[in-house]
Each structure stands twice: as C-alpha cells, then as structure tokens.
Amino acid sequence: MASIGQILLAGLSLGSVYALTALGFVLIYRATNVVNFAQGEFLMLGAYFLFTFVEGAKLNYGVAAVIAIGMLGVFGLLFALGIYYPLRNRSFLPVIIATIGASIMFQNGALAIWGSSPERLRPVLEIGGSGGVTLGGVFFNYQYVIILAVTLVLMAVQYAFFEFTLLGKKTQAISQDKDMARLLGIPVTGMIALTFMYSTVLGGLAGMLVAPIFFLQHNMGSIPGLKAFSASIIGGFGDVRGAIVGGLALGVLESFGGAFISTVYKDAFAFLLVIIFLLVRPQGFFGEKVGEKA
Amino acid sequence: MRRRARFLIAIVAGLAVFTASRGAAQMGGPIKIGQLLPMTGNFASSLKMQRQGAELAVEEVNKAGGIKGRMLQLVREDDKSTDPGAVQAFQKLIEDKEMVAVIGSIRSTQILAMLPTINEAQIPVMIGGTNFSLTHQGSRWVFRHRPHDGFSAQVMVKFVVEELKKNKIAIVHTSDGFGNGGRDEVIKGLKARQMEPVVVKAINTGDKDYTAVVTAVKNSGADALVTYFTSTSDLAIFATQAKQQGLLPQMTWIGSPSITTTDAAKLAGDALVGTYGIGDYDPTGNPAAQAFQVAYKTKFNEDTDLFSAWTYDAVHNLATAMTRAPDLKPDSIRAAILAIKKRMGAENEYNFDERGDGLDHYYILRNEGGTWKVLKAVHVERY
C-alpha cells in the first residue's frame, strides 16, 4: 500500500509540473491562437536564472526567486516583441515554426552560457538534511509538496482571473476576435505582451520548482514541454481547468504505467492517451466544440 | 551493355581517385585526426572532458616533435548526441581526404549505427563504447580504448556473488545499446553460476522519476543491485530518489563506470556513499594515470575522469602507431595499432588483440565518505 502511495505522490508531483507548463501554453493560446513550443524552454531558463542567483551570487532563496521572476517577465516581453510581434499578422504556422526555432536557440544559448555539465540546485526546504519526511511508509519530498501547493494556488488565481476580472474577460475577448476587441477599445498588443510575460513567468516558475529534483541541464525543458502540450490536448486546448486535469492525469498515468506495466514504455502511455483523445474526443476533456465557441 | 560498362568504368575511376587522394594525406602539412563530440543534445555533459583529454594529448605529441616531422591537428564535429547525428558527423569528417583516423564515440549505440559506414570508409576509428558486440562483428577498423561490458559484467557478478556473498540480484539498466548489452552479460554471468536475476528494470535516458523502479527493486527482495546507467544525470536522480525512498544506503549497489564520474559525485552527493562501482579509469590507478592527472590539472585546473582519459589514450595510441608505421596509409596504421603491446596508458596496459580490443582490466572501487577508493584491479580473461 505504501508503494501505491509513493507512486501516486510521484505521479501527482510530476503531473503538477506538466500542469504548470500547460497553463503557459493555454494562456498564450487563448490570447493569440498560437501554440508556443518554446514554453518548455522557459522552464529551463527559470531554473537557470534561479540557480545563477542562488548558487552563483549566493543570494537568499526568496530574493533570488523574485529577481529571477522579474527577469523572466522581461524575457517574456522580449520574446513577444522578437518572435510573436513581427509575425502576428501571418497565419499561425510561421509563428509556430518561429517558436520551435526559438526553443532550439534557447537550448543552445543555455549550453553556451551555463556549460554542458548538469548542475545541482539545493531544495527550498532542507530540514534534517533528507529534504522530506516519511509518513506511513511514503516519503514526502518537501519539494514535491511545494510543487503541488504552488500549482493549486496558481490554478485558483488563474481561474479567478479569467472568470471574474475585467482584464481576464478582455483577454478572452482578444482570443475570440482581435478586431472586435480592438474596436471595443481593448489594447490588444499590450494585452498580448502581458500574456507572454505571465506565461514565461509560469513556465519559469515550474522550472524553479523542479530544478532541485531534476538537476539543471540545457535540455531539461523539452520533455516536460512536450508532455505539457499533450496534457493540454487531453484537458481541452485553451481550457485552464483542462490543463490542470490533463497534466495531473498524465503524470499519474505515467507513474502507474511505469510501475505496473513497463518503465521503458511509460512515455508511450502518455502519447497513446493523446492519440485516443484526438480520435475519440478531439476537443479534450473540458474543451468546447469549435462550432460552439463562437 | 555498353551503358553498364561505362558505369563500371566510372565506379573504378572514382575508387582510384578516392584511393589516390587518401595516399595524398602523407604529404606535408598537419596530420588531421577527426573527433566526434556531443556538442549538443543529451550527452553534452561529457563534451568538455572528452575534448580536453584529446587536446592535452595532441599538445604533448606536438611538443615532442609531432609525427614524422608533422604536427597533429584535431578536427571536431558535433554528433548531436544521436545515432543519425554521429553517422552524419563521421561522414562529414571522412569527406576530408586528409583525415587519417577518427576518435569517437564513447556511446555504443552511436558506434553500432556508424559501423557500416566505418567498414566502408576503411579508416581507423578509436572508440570508447563498451558494448561487447562492437569489436565482435568482424570490423577491421574499430579499436577500443576501454574494456568491454562482457568484462565489466564478469567483474561485477564475480565480486557481488563471490566476495560479497549476495545471491538475489536486481538489474537496472538504460534501454539502449550499452545498457541492454550490459544486462545480457550480467544475466549470462549469473546463469554461469546457476542464478537468475530477481528483477530486471529498464529506464529511458532523460527519465526524471524512478519511483516505479525503486519500488520494484524494493519489492523484489533483492540483496544486491547491479546497474548499467548510460547518463550520469539519470544515475544521480535515481540515486537521490532511491535514498529518499529508503532503498539506499541499505541496498548493496554496484554500478557500471558512470557511477564513479565527477558529475555523479557532484549531483548525487551523499546518496552514493557506501556504493561500489567499477571503473576502467582511476587517477591513482597507475603511474601513467598519475602523470596524466598532474598534466591535466595543470592545464585545465580540473580533475581527470574516464571521459578525458579515454580520448587522451586514444590520441597517444594513435600517435604511437603512426610513429612506428612505415607510412600513414590506413592499413599501415591498423597494423601498427594491433602491434601495440604492454603500452601503459592512463586507463591501464594496452595489448591490442586481432579484434581491436586494447584493455582487459577493471578497478573495483568503493565510495567512502564521498570519494572513490580503489579496492583492487581485476584483469579478466579475454573473449
């Protein structure tokens, strides 16, 4: 029983990382109708930014995190201006290709700046040296618990933002019809830039949270990025609840599939689920049919 | 009929030009040696060490006057950490007709992918991949600078079963050419002692969560764990989680050489304390290794490891062979490499056999308080 608990906890934590990254996908998709394939790289950058301030500049963890989040915001703005803005009036395809290009560029940029050796970042909480506590035979890694908590909080904040605030409603309006939104006096360009900034911060935050568990490496974002993309398809592309549920479901499925069927094919389970969803329910768990959205 | 004849003539002419241009490599100018390196991708963490090992050796050879009055020059190409990347990089290197030999790779799967191209190119390739089959498929052109996995599995099984008296063995391995080969050799070694592994688990390079694997090993009732991890970061994450979930430090664990690397120590920290590893390289293992450690530390201000040691040895063996060979034709270099006997390198004593295997030793090491201590060097019978 204890091992089932352990596997469930691992699945939920991994799922939370996918969910956080998927939230970034969803936000940008809602604002621009474009899939940002560099979302996984934001995760890697967040981790490296935090690492640089914590291990390099020896700053306090909290201070380092705040600075890193600020830098991510700026980075998101530059990303929006450099990658999205010049191509905004083209179809979605050139933008997607541009984000794939950016992702390759960020990975190799990180390789050039931080080197090829993997790095280690200490966990946020280090009580008793083990980084966690064993309850009922299940080891609760503090970092996993923090990841779960942060994900829950962000999920609530984001849901409230979209459903109950004017700014959130404006974002939804932009996603549905940019021209109409502009006519209604919504500053479309500024809002989209803001969305990119927030999504970058979200992705980066996921990276900061997983850095002590995964170790830092230039390619650490690519697999979570891909899984997050799958999670958003399962949950219903463009839906905030969908990203969360899809991410968690994917993490748990992977974890149990690995434990009871095959560890080598655990990635395959995730993608198999995506294929099943695409065939049977392409709009995902929470998604609306395209016709109904308008 | 006429057309076919013309086609044949064209091929023969092409071959003649190809052969002639290979011969041209012997005229003045530097002697070019290609090196495949994982500059990007999953295995990029071993880039620096592999590059610097070769760099130091080339510098030493050139400082001592070069070979036949000519300097050595390394030409590096990115293998992108993938199999197709390695094949492409190799092809790109040998397109330069002045290339006399190639160093790389240390990844067995990449070498397996390159073998047909290597055999066709007929150019000496110094390899560090330890999959048993690499030198046992009849290729005349690969020369191995590390002992193969057949030996490593033999040494690990012998040590765990006969010296540590364990009889319930679990195997965890990366699912690739290296890991699968290692698994097969361990199972073979156990079978020879009328034993079967109690559990065998495979993982993928880049996996981040090993709860399923740790749980399986725990539930199997194993009293010893034998691992073949390709990637050092994977090993470090596995070690950390195994410790957190209570598998370590109780479990007796002996790992393939990646467990003893500097990166593993940096990443996994005290999770590795008390584990055993086997290593083909140890900086204190022999006088040549000690000299290498000093020279490397002076030049790069870093410690040596197996990644730097094998490329260092590869360049020096190649240089020795080229110095002794009457000319720099591939066949002459090949003969001279196979003639290398009792040459002490940083790894250990090189005695090349007809298949291209240079080494037959392994060190058994134990992690004592974070540093690896050599328990003994074990030479095994070649096969």
XYZ file of C-alpha atoms in Angstrom:
677
model
C 0.000 0.000 0.000
C 2.841 2.295 0.906
C 4.310 1.838 -2.536
C 0.983 2.744 -4.184
C 1.020 5.974 -2.153
C 4.590 6.642 -3.225
C 3.748 6.101 -6.883
C 0.647 8.313 -6.611
C 2.608 11.128 -4.979
C 5.303 10.963 -7.655
C 2.646 10.987 -10.366
C 0.812 13.967 -8.888
C 4.015 15.986 -8.465
C 5.230 15.248 -11.965
C 1.714 15.985 -13.168
C 1.786 19.353 -11.415
C 4.895 20.303 -13.360
C 3.164 19.351 -16.599
C 0.094 21.278 -15.474
C 2.063 24.463 -14.697
C 3.785 24.326 -18.057
C 0.484 23.531 -19.761
C -1.070 26.624 -18.149
C 1.502 28.717 -20.004
C 0.547 27.010 -23.282
C -3.116 27.619 -22.642
C -2.730 31.300 -21.780
C -0.774 32.122 -24.902
C -3.125 30.024 -26.996
C -6.136 31.857 -25.606
C -4.627 35.230 -26.355
C -3.088 34.560 -29.750
C -4.434 31.235 -31.088
C -0.818 30.142 -31.401
C 0.951 27.214 -29.739
C 4.234 28.310 -28.215
C 6.646 25.402 -28.477
C 9.310 27.309 -26.583
C 7.222 27.002 -23.391
C 9.414 24.132 -22.161
C 12.500 26.305 -22.563
C 11.008 28.910 -20.213
C 11.084 26.148 -17.617
C 14.788 25.602 -18.254
C 15.519 29.341 -18.181
C 13.641 29.841 -14.915
C 15.709 27.086 -13.345
C 18.999 28.528 -14.591
C 18.106 32.095 -13.562
C 17.351 30.932 -10.039
C 20.472 28.768 -9.988
C 22.637 31.724 -11.042
C 21.377 33.879 -8.174
C 21.269 31.179 -5.504
C 24.459 29.239 -6.229
C 26.381 31.862 -8.218
C 25.591 35.177 -6.499
C 24.819 33.410 -3.170
C 21.627 35.402 -2.651
C 18.844 34.462 -0.257
C 16.441 31.976 -1.893
C 13.439 34.323 -1.738
C 15.327 37.334 -3.092
C 16.835 35.205 -5.849
C 13.392 33.905 -6.805
C 11.947 37.423 -7.021
C 14.809 38.638 -9.225
C 14.527 35.533 -11.401
C 10.780 36.074 -11.816
C 11.428 39.685 -12.801
C 13.984 38.577 -15.375
C 11.542 36.018 -16.744
C 8.947 38.767 -17.173
C 11.399 40.857 -19.165
C 12.392 37.805 -21.146
C 8.737 37.110 -21.938
C 8.304 40.675 -23.182
C 11.364 40.359 -25.433
C 10.035 37.026 -26.673
C 6.686 38.580 -27.557
C 8.349 41.519 -29.326
C 11.010 39.473 -31.091
C 9.197 36.277 -32.048
C 5.441 36.883 -31.989
C 5.032 40.557 -32.875
C 6.783 40.574 -36.291
C 4.715 37.584 -37.409
C 1.397 38.483 -35.749
C -0.474 39.160 -38.982
C 0.630 35.946 -40.659
C -1.154 32.618 -40.289
C -0.454 30.565 -37.171
C 2.073 28.328 -38.954
C 5.013 30.771 -39.298
C 4.581 31.730 -35.636
C 4.672 28.106 -34.501
C 7.784 27.446 -36.573
C 9.348 30.590 -35.096
C 8.684 29.316 -31.567
C 10.305 25.966 -32.432
C 13.312 27.885 -33.752
C 13.420 29.959 -30.592
C 13.340 26.805 -28.500
C 16.413 25.406 -30.276
C 18.137 28.777 -29.905
C 17.418 28.971 -26.149
C 18.675 25.435 -25.557
C 21.953 26.046 -27.303
C 22.239 29.504 -25.769
C 21.959 27.916 -22.340
C 24.573 25.358 -23.351
C 26.927 28.192 -24.286
C 26.282 30.241 -21.133
C 25.979 27.625 -18.384
C 28.003 24.830 -19.970
C 27.290 21.205 -20.607
C 27.751 19.771 -17.107
C 24.478 19.269 -15.252
C 24.167 21.472 -12.162
C 22.573 20.924 -8.808
C 20.358 23.460 -7.020
C 19.588 22.985 -3.348
C 15.931 22.473 -2.433
C 13.843 25.306 -0.947
C 13.437 23.464 2.348
C 16.211 21.442 3.903
C 15.058 20.219 7.269
C 17.039 17.372 8.759
C 19.123 17.003 5.626
C 16.879 14.488 3.854
C 14.650 17.035 2.097
C 11.460 15.324 3.190
C 9.616 13.274 5.750
C 8.447 9.644 5.788
C 4.806 9.186 6.811
C 3.171 5.762 6.752
C 5.951 4.331 4.600
C 5.577 7.056 1.995
C 8.409 9.533 1.575
C 7.027 13.075 1.231
C 9.659 15.124 -0.539
C 9.131 18.742 0.625
C 9.868 19.921 -2.870
C 7.052 17.737 -4.263
C 4.678 19.118 -1.651
C 5.699 22.690 -2.546
C 5.148 21.972 -6.236
C 1.653 20.671 -5.508
C 0.808 23.658 -3.326
C 2.094 26.255 -5.789
C 0.188 24.598 -8.624
C -3.070 24.616 -6.652
C -2.694 28.280 -5.729
C -1.827 29.349 -9.260
C -4.715 27.336 -10.628
C -7.146 29.125 -8.347
C -5.669 32.543 -9.133
C -5.770 31.963 -12.833
C -9.324 30.636 -12.817
C -10.490 33.654 -10.849
C -8.588 35.944 -13.188
C -10.311 34.683 -16.311
C -13.791 34.311 -14.921
C -14.119 37.253 -12.551
C -11.846 40.125 -13.602
C -12.227 42.641 -16.395
C -8.641 42.041 -17.504
C -9.350 38.323 -17.807
C -12.501 38.935 -19.799
C -10.559 41.278 -22.088
C -8.036 38.513 -22.720
C -10.858 36.157 -23.614
C -12.321 38.747 -25.934
C -8.967 39.106 -27.721
C -8.737 35.367 -28.121
C -12.161 35.204 -29.755
C -11.945 38.176 -32.099
C -8.972 40.534 -32.140
C -10.522 43.087 -34.495
C -13.707 43.294 -32.497
C -11.728 43.633 -29.291
C -9.706 46.459 -30.787
C -12.880 48.244 -31.869
C -14.133 47.979 -28.318
C -11.063 49.801 -27.106
C -9.072 46.908 -25.692
C -5.298 47.497 -26.112
C -4.680 44.222 -27.958
C -0.905 44.473 -28.427
C -0.260 45.421 -24.827
C -2.523 42.688 -23.521
C -0.808 40.058 -25.649
C 2.614 41.209 -24.467
C 1.340 40.935 -20.892
C 0.119 37.408 -21.564
C 3.509 36.385 -22.895
C 5.190 37.842 -19.834
C 2.893 35.980 -17.469
C 3.238 32.701 -19.385
C 7.007 32.975 -19.309
C 6.907 33.527 -15.571
C 4.618 30.494 -15.149
C 6.901 28.265 -17.188
C 9.943 29.610 -15.376
C 8.298 29.018 -12.026
C 7.749 25.373 -12.945
C 11.452 25.208 -13.741
C 12.468 26.771 -10.429
C 10.329 24.240 -8.593
C 11.691 21.179 -10.370
C 15.338 22.290 -10.517
C 16.282 20.653 -7.183
C 14.703 17.359 -8.276
C 15.661 17.162 -11.951
C 19.063 18.893 -11.914
C 19.722 21.685 -14.361
C 20.593 20.910 -17.925
C 20.091 22.824 -21.142
C 17.595 20.242 -22.404
C 15.655 19.843 -19.150
C 12.611 21.639 -20.572
C 11.995 19.689 -23.740
C 10.298 16.582 -22.326
C 8.125 18.491 -19.797
C 7.249 20.887 -22.640
C 6.098 18.036 -24.835
C 4.185 16.393 -22.003
C 2.523 19.701 -21.115
C 1.442 20.061 -24.720
C -0.083 16.585 -24.554
C -1.708 17.472 -21.247
C -3.408 20.490 -22.764
C -4.745 18.350 -25.615
C -6.161 15.833 -23.150
C -7.659 18.551 -20.985
C -9.058 20.515 -23.882
C -6.824 23.005 -25.620
C -7.394 26.504 -24.379
C -9.074 25.490 -21.149
C -7.471 26.340 -17.809
C -9.157 23.520 -15.879
C -8.253 21.188 -18.735
C -4.563 21.992 -18.452
C -4.585 21.173 -14.749
C -6.609 17.978 -15.010
C -4.758 16.883 -18.158
C -1.377 17.489 -16.537
C -2.223 15.639 -13.344
C -3.846 12.759 -15.246
C -0.813 12.396 -17.464
C 1.585 12.385 -14.509
C -0.381 9.768 -12.603
C -0.920 7.590 -15.671
C 2.787 7.666 -16.454
C 3.707 6.842 -12.901
C 1.358 3.867 -12.577
C 2.005 2.670 -16.125
C 5.712 2.676 -15.335
C 5.174 0.787 -12.090
C 2.762 -1.872 -13.269
C 3.302 -2.302 -16.992
C 6.686 -1.121 -18.254
C 9.118 1.602 -17.252
C 10.548 1.829 -20.759
C 7.170 2.477 -22.378
C 5.849 4.929 -19.804
C 6.291 7.838 -22.206
C 4.359 5.846 -24.764
C 1.329 5.652 -22.421
C 1.179 9.431 -22.324
C 1.223 9.748 -26.068
C -1.163 6.824 -26.528
C -3.648 8.671 -24.360
C -3.219 11.752 -26.547
C -3.911 9.724 -29.673
C -7.021 8.179 -28.105
C -8.273 11.626 -27.154
C -7.563 13.025 -30.609
C -9.553 10.176 -32.162
C -12.447 9.950 -29.734
C -12.758 13.381 -28.175
C -10.572 15.843 -30.081
C -11.903 18.792 -28.101
C -10.447 17.248 -24.948
C -11.913 16.788 -21.542
C -13.258 20.273 -20.978
C -12.972 21.727 -24.457
C -15.914 23.052 -26.384
C -16.563 22.029 -29.945
C -15.192 24.665 -32.273
C -18.667 25.490 -33.543
C -19.935 26.192 -30.043
C -17.130 28.550 -29.115
C -18.203 31.322 -31.458
C 25.521 -3.467 -72.156
C 27.680 -0.505 -73.235
C 25.988 1.652 -70.624
C 26.740 -0.829 -67.877
C 30.392 -0.995 -68.916
C 30.634 2.764 -68.812
C 29.036 2.772 -65.396
C 31.559 0.250 -64.122
C 34.435 2.277 -65.515
C 33.086 5.344 -63.754
C 32.988 3.462 -60.449
C 36.503 2.098 -60.866
C 37.787 5.558 -61.770
C 36.031 7.001 -58.749
C 37.607 4.421 -56.482
C 41.034 5.116 -57.964
C 40.688 8.841 -57.287
C 39.471 8.063 -53.773
C 42.442 5.793 -53.018
C 44.925 8.198 -54.558
C 43.616 11.094 -52.525
C 43.881 9.024 -49.316
C 47.549 8.497 -50.164
C 47.968 12.225 -50.607
C 47.438 12.614 -46.892
C 51.064 11.699 -46.446
C 52.451 14.881 -47.892
C 53.412 17.921 -45.742
C 51.102 19.955 -43.517
C 49.475 18.803 -40.309
C 48.166 15.267 -39.790
C 44.416 15.545 -39.385
C 42.547 13.450 -36.837
C 38.780 13.753 -36.597
C 36.991 13.747 -33.271
C 33.266 13.137 -32.799
C 31.935 15.060 -29.831
C 28.475 15.509 -28.311
C 28.492 19.318 -28.570
C 24.698 19.462 -28.319
C 21.983 17.164 -27.023
C 21.564 14.714 -24.165
C 25.184 13.651 -23.787
C 26.678 17.138 -23.988
C 27.644 16.842 -20.323
C 30.635 14.720 -21.371
C 31.744 17.135 -24.087
C 34.306 19.149 -22.190
C 36.180 16.241 -20.639
C 36.398 14.309 -23.905
C 37.570 17.382 -25.786
C 40.194 18.349 -23.232
C 41.650 14.825 -22.904
C 42.346 14.682 -26.634
C 43.536 18.282 -26.676
C 46.143 17.623 -23.977
C 47.430 14.509 -25.735
C 47.754 16.335 -29.063
C 49.645 19.119 -27.330
C 52.041 16.596 -25.754
C 52.642 14.798 -29.048
C 53.270 18.074 -30.876
C 55.552 19.375 -28.141
C 57.634 16.206 -28.506
C 58.137 16.974 -32.176
C 54.984 15.574 -33.745
C 54.924 12.521 -36.004
C 57.375 12.083 -38.839
C 58.091 15.788 -38.568
C 54.442 16.784 -38.896
C 52.098 18.224 -36.294
C 48.839 16.617 -35.214
C 45.623 18.555 -35.759
C 42.201 17.725 -34.314
C 39.099 18.360 -36.421
C 35.973 18.313 -34.250
C 32.457 17.514 -35.373
C 29.184 17.548 -33.417
C 27.477 14.149 -33.192
C 24.380 15.832 -31.663
C 24.225 13.004 -29.070
C 22.159 10.972 -31.527
C 22.835 7.964 -33.763
C 21.990 9.683 -37.061
C 23.969 12.707 -35.841
C 27.033 10.521 -35.292
C 26.770 8.941 -38.745
C 26.427 12.356 -40.381
C 29.327 13.795 -38.411
C 31.515 10.808 -39.284
C 30.657 11.142 -42.967
C 31.453 14.818 -42.853
C 34.846 14.104 -41.273
C 35.891 11.460 -43.804
C 34.858 13.657 -46.709
C 38.112 15.434 -45.918
C 40.523 13.096 -47.688
C 43.396 14.156 -45.471
C 41.705 12.643 -42.416
C 43.879 9.716 -41.300
C 41.828 8.496 -38.333
C 38.787 9.368 -36.250
C 38.279 9.373 -32.490
C 34.779 8.725 -31.203
C 32.389 7.953 -29.910
C 32.093 6.715 -26.333
C 28.425 5.770 -26.951
C 27.893 2.177 -28.065
C 24.645 2.881 -29.919
C 26.329 5.561 -31.996
C 29.163 3.225 -32.923
C 26.705 0.477 -33.860
C 24.986 2.984 -36.136
C 28.307 4.066 -37.655
C 29.811 0.574 -38.164
C 28.640 0.041 -41.781
C 29.981 3.472 -42.740
C 33.248 2.824 -40.873
C 33.744 -0.507 -42.644
C 33.121 1.122 -45.987
C 35.400 4.077 -45.284
C 38.282 1.785 -44.182
C 39.790 4.297 -41.828
C 40.953 3.585 -38.235
C 38.348 4.661 -35.673
C 39.289 4.803 -31.997
C 36.218 4.015 -29.917
C 35.276 4.239 -26.253
C 31.925 2.437 -26.418
C 31.941 -0.672 -24.275
C 29.149 -2.781 -25.818
C 30.555 -6.281 -26.277
C 29.485 -6.699 -29.899
C 31.295 -3.638 -31.270
C 34.584 -5.490 -31.694
C 32.946 -8.858 -32.315
C 31.230 -8.209 -35.641
C 34.312 -8.646 -37.774
C 35.076 -4.964 -38.332
C 38.762 -4.379 -39.012
C 38.613 -0.668 -38.310
C 37.463 -0.097 -34.737
C 39.974 -0.014 -31.875
C 38.591 0.018 -28.382
C 40.208 2.083 -25.631
C 38.149 0.809 -22.769
C 37.451 -2.727 -21.540
C 34.178 -4.114 -22.918
C 30.956 -4.791 -20.996
C 31.498 -8.532 -21.076
C 34.440 -7.932 -18.755
C 32.615 -5.373 -16.624
C 29.671 -7.702 -16.084
C 32.041 -10.584 -15.313
C 33.882 -8.476 -12.748
C 30.680 -7.142 -11.124
C 28.965 -10.526 -10.891
C 32.118 -12.182 -9.579
C 32.601 -9.511 -6.921
C 28.973 -9.369 -5.775
C 28.355 -13.112 -5.723
C 31.717 -14.492 -4.650
C 33.136 -11.768 -2.427
C 30.048 -10.009 -1.053
C 28.130 -13.355 -0.949
C 24.908 -11.947 -2.410
C 22.520 -14.199 -4.292
C 19.381 -12.179 -5.061
C 20.489 -9.793 -7.748
C 18.391 -6.962 -9.227
C 19.389 -5.332 -12.517
C 18.503 -1.758 -13.551
C 19.722 -0.548 -16.916
C 19.270 2.188 -19.509
C 17.345 0.940 -22.510
C 19.991 1.389 -25.218
C 22.884 -0.473 -26.840
C 25.098 -0.053 -23.804
C 22.531 -0.832 -21.124
C 20.903 -3.768 -22.886
C 24.317 -5.266 -23.642
C 25.337 -4.910 -20.004
C 22.106 -6.524 -18.831
C 22.653 -9.520 -21.134
C 26.205 -10.006 -19.889
C 25.154 -9.836 -16.226
C 22.415 -12.403 -16.849
C 24.978 -14.591 -18.647
C 27.340 -14.281 -15.675
C 24.566 -15.204 -13.235
C 23.472 -18.179 -15.372
C 27.031 -19.486 -15.281
C 26.553 -19.658 -11.502
C 23.082 -21.245 -11.775
C 21.372 -17.975 -10.777
C 18.681 -15.729 -12.240
C 18.152 -12.026 -11.527
C 15.192 -11.428 -9.172
C 14.090 -8.369 -11.119
C 15.221 -6.569 -14.290
C 14.088 -2.978 -14.914
C 14.873 -0.781 -17.890
C 14.740 3.026 -17.929
C 14.908 5.638 -20.695
C 17.603 8.287 -20.972
C 16.203 11.500 -19.514
C 13.676 9.900 -17.137
C 13.068 12.110 -14.114
C 11.032 9.910 -11.827
C 12.262 6.494 -10.717
C 9.630 5.715 -8.096
C 8.385 2.740 -10.126
C 11.875 1.296 -10.485
C 12.833 1.880 -6.847
C 9.563 0.274 -5.719
C 10.095 -2.748 -7.953
C 13.616 -3.316 -6.642
C 12.436 -2.875 -3.063
C 9.559 -5.344 -3.506
C 11.710 -7.945 -5.274
C 13.578 -8.839 -2.094
C 16.909 -8.293 -3.858
C 20.013 -8.155 -1.676
C 22.199 -6.513 -4.307
C 21.657 -4.156 -7.214
C 23.719 -4.144 -10.412
C 23.191 -1.144 -12.698
C 24.134 -0.041 -16.186
C 23.271 3.668 -16.486
C 24.343 5.464 -19.660
C 23.665 9.008 -18.470
C 25.274 10.361 -15.330
C 22.346 12.714 -14.576
C 19.902 9.798 -14.774
C 22.078 7.846 -12.358
C 22.245 10.797 -9.969
C 18.464 11.321 -9.957
C 17.940 7.579 -9.443
C 20.426 7.568 -6.554
C 18.782 10.575 -4.867
C 15.294 9.082 -5.122
C 16.497 5.618 -4.063
C 17.920 7.174 -0.923
C 14.796 9.234 -0.200
C 12.559 6.223 -0.674
C 14.619 4.056 1.633
C 16.351 1.757 -0.838
C 19.747 3.259 -0.056
C 22.005 3.018 1.861
C 20.820 -0.471 2.930
C 20.974 -1.960 -0.548
C 24.346 -3.163 -1.806
C 24.752 -1.381 -5.093
C 27.457 -1.846 -7.684
C 27.267 0.319 -10.780
C 28.862 0.450 -14.215
C 31.532 3.161 -14.628
C 29.131 6.151 -14.829
C 28.663 5.851 -11.039
C 32.276 6.880 -10.421
C 32.299 10.049 -12.590
C 32.858 13.523 -11.150
C 29.433 14.680 -12.303
C 27.739 11.797 -10.473
C 29.518 12.788 -7.270
C 28.569 16.452 -7.722
C 24.902 15.736 -8.456
C 24.043 12.810 -6.207
C 26.153 13.898 -3.255
C 26.000 11.600 -0.262
C 23.422 9.270 -1.827
C 26.337 7.379 -3.346
C 28.240 6.889 -0.096
C 28.828 3.189 0.546
C 28.106 2.103 -3.029
C 30.505 0.153 -5.199
C 31.459 0.949 -8.701
C 33.693 -0.440 -11.301
C 35.851 1.823 -13.272
C 38.214 1.301 -16.116
C 39.904 4.534 -15.102
C 41.247 5.802 -11.825
C 43.542 8.833 -11.472
C 45.635 6.960 -8.909
C 45.416 3.584 -10.644
C 48.866 3.502 -12.245
C 51.876 5.803 -12.858
C 50.683 6.852 -16.329
C 47.314 7.857 -14.884
C 49.021 9.840 -12.124
C 51.123 11.722 -14.685
C 48.013 12.386 -16.772
C 46.178 13.728 -13.723
C 49.026 16.154 -12.958
C 49.343 17.417 -16.550
C 45.557 17.787 -16.929
C 45.183 19.605 -13.628
C 47.966 21.999 -14.593
C 46.414 22.805 -17.963
C 42.681 22.873 -17.159
C 42.602 23.150 -13.359
C 40.173 20.232 -13.230
C 40.383 16.589 -12.221
C 40.510 13.828 -14.801
C 37.826 11.203 -15.333
C 37.154 8.336 -17.694
C 35.842 10.674 -20.402
C 39.086 12.612 -20.550
C 41.233 9.504 -20.041
C 39.985 7.501 -22.982
C 40.386 10.286 -25.556
C 43.830 11.041 -24.095
C 44.847 7.407 -24.537
C 43.258 7.208 -27.979
C 45.385 10.098 -29.286
C 48.563 8.688 -27.727
C 47.980 5.166 -29.055
C 47.264 6.578 -32.469
C 50.419 8.718 -32.295
C 52.483 5.700 -31.197
C 51.100 3.648 -34.072
C 51.670 6.399 -36.618
C 55.241 6.906 -35.445
C 56.005 3.187 -35.787
C 54.114 2.659 -39.071
C 56.172 2.950 -42.285
C 53.577 5.346 -43.758
C 50.183 6.828 -42.907
C 48.061 4.539 -45.073
C 45.056 3.160 -43.170
C 46.353 -0.431 -43.424
C 49.774 0.517 -42.074
C 48.247 2.413 -39.149
C 45.924 -0.505 -38.444
C 48.819 -2.976 -38.343
C 50.784 -0.666 -36.056
C 47.857 -0.250 -33.641
C 47.382 -4.020 -33.427
C 51.111 -4.331 -32.737
C 50.868 -2.154 -29.608
C 51.679 -4.405 -26.642
C 52.373 -3.591 -22.998
C 51.926 0.144 -23.514
C 50.841 1.725 -20.223
C 48.172 4.357 -20.788
C 46.085 6.423 -18.389
C 43.437 3.681 -18.424
C 45.765 0.712 -17.995
C 48.099 -1.512 -20.006
C 47.207 -1.708 -23.698
C 47.605 -5.024 -25.513
C 45.606 -4.864 -28.723
C 44.183 -8.130 -29.975
C 43.112 -9.026 -33.501
C 39.540 -7.827 -32.810
C 40.716 -4.363 -31.793
C 40.256 -4.645 -28.025
C 43.034 -2.867 -26.158
C 42.211 -3.485 -22.496
C 41.068 -6.295 -20.206
C 41.096 -4.813 -16.698
C 38.652 -3.229 -14.278
C 39.132 -1.480 -10.971
C 36.650 -2.163 -8.181
C 36.005 0.992 -6.227
C 34.059 1.871 -3.138
C 32.595 5.260 -2.304
C 33.952 6.124 1.124
C 32.526 9.349 2.501
C 32.142 10.822 -0.959
C 35.468 9.870 -2.518
C 36.131 6.776 -4.582
C 38.819 4.447 -3.252
C 40.303 1.702 -5.403
C 39.813 -1.680 -3.758
C 41.634 -3.685 -6.393
C 42.341 -4.006 -10.102
C 40.926 -7.116 -11.705
C 42.155 -8.457 -15.045
C 39.857 -10.920 -16.716
C 40.367 -13.465 -19.420
C 39.743 -12.093 -22.905
C 36.888 -13.253 -25.043
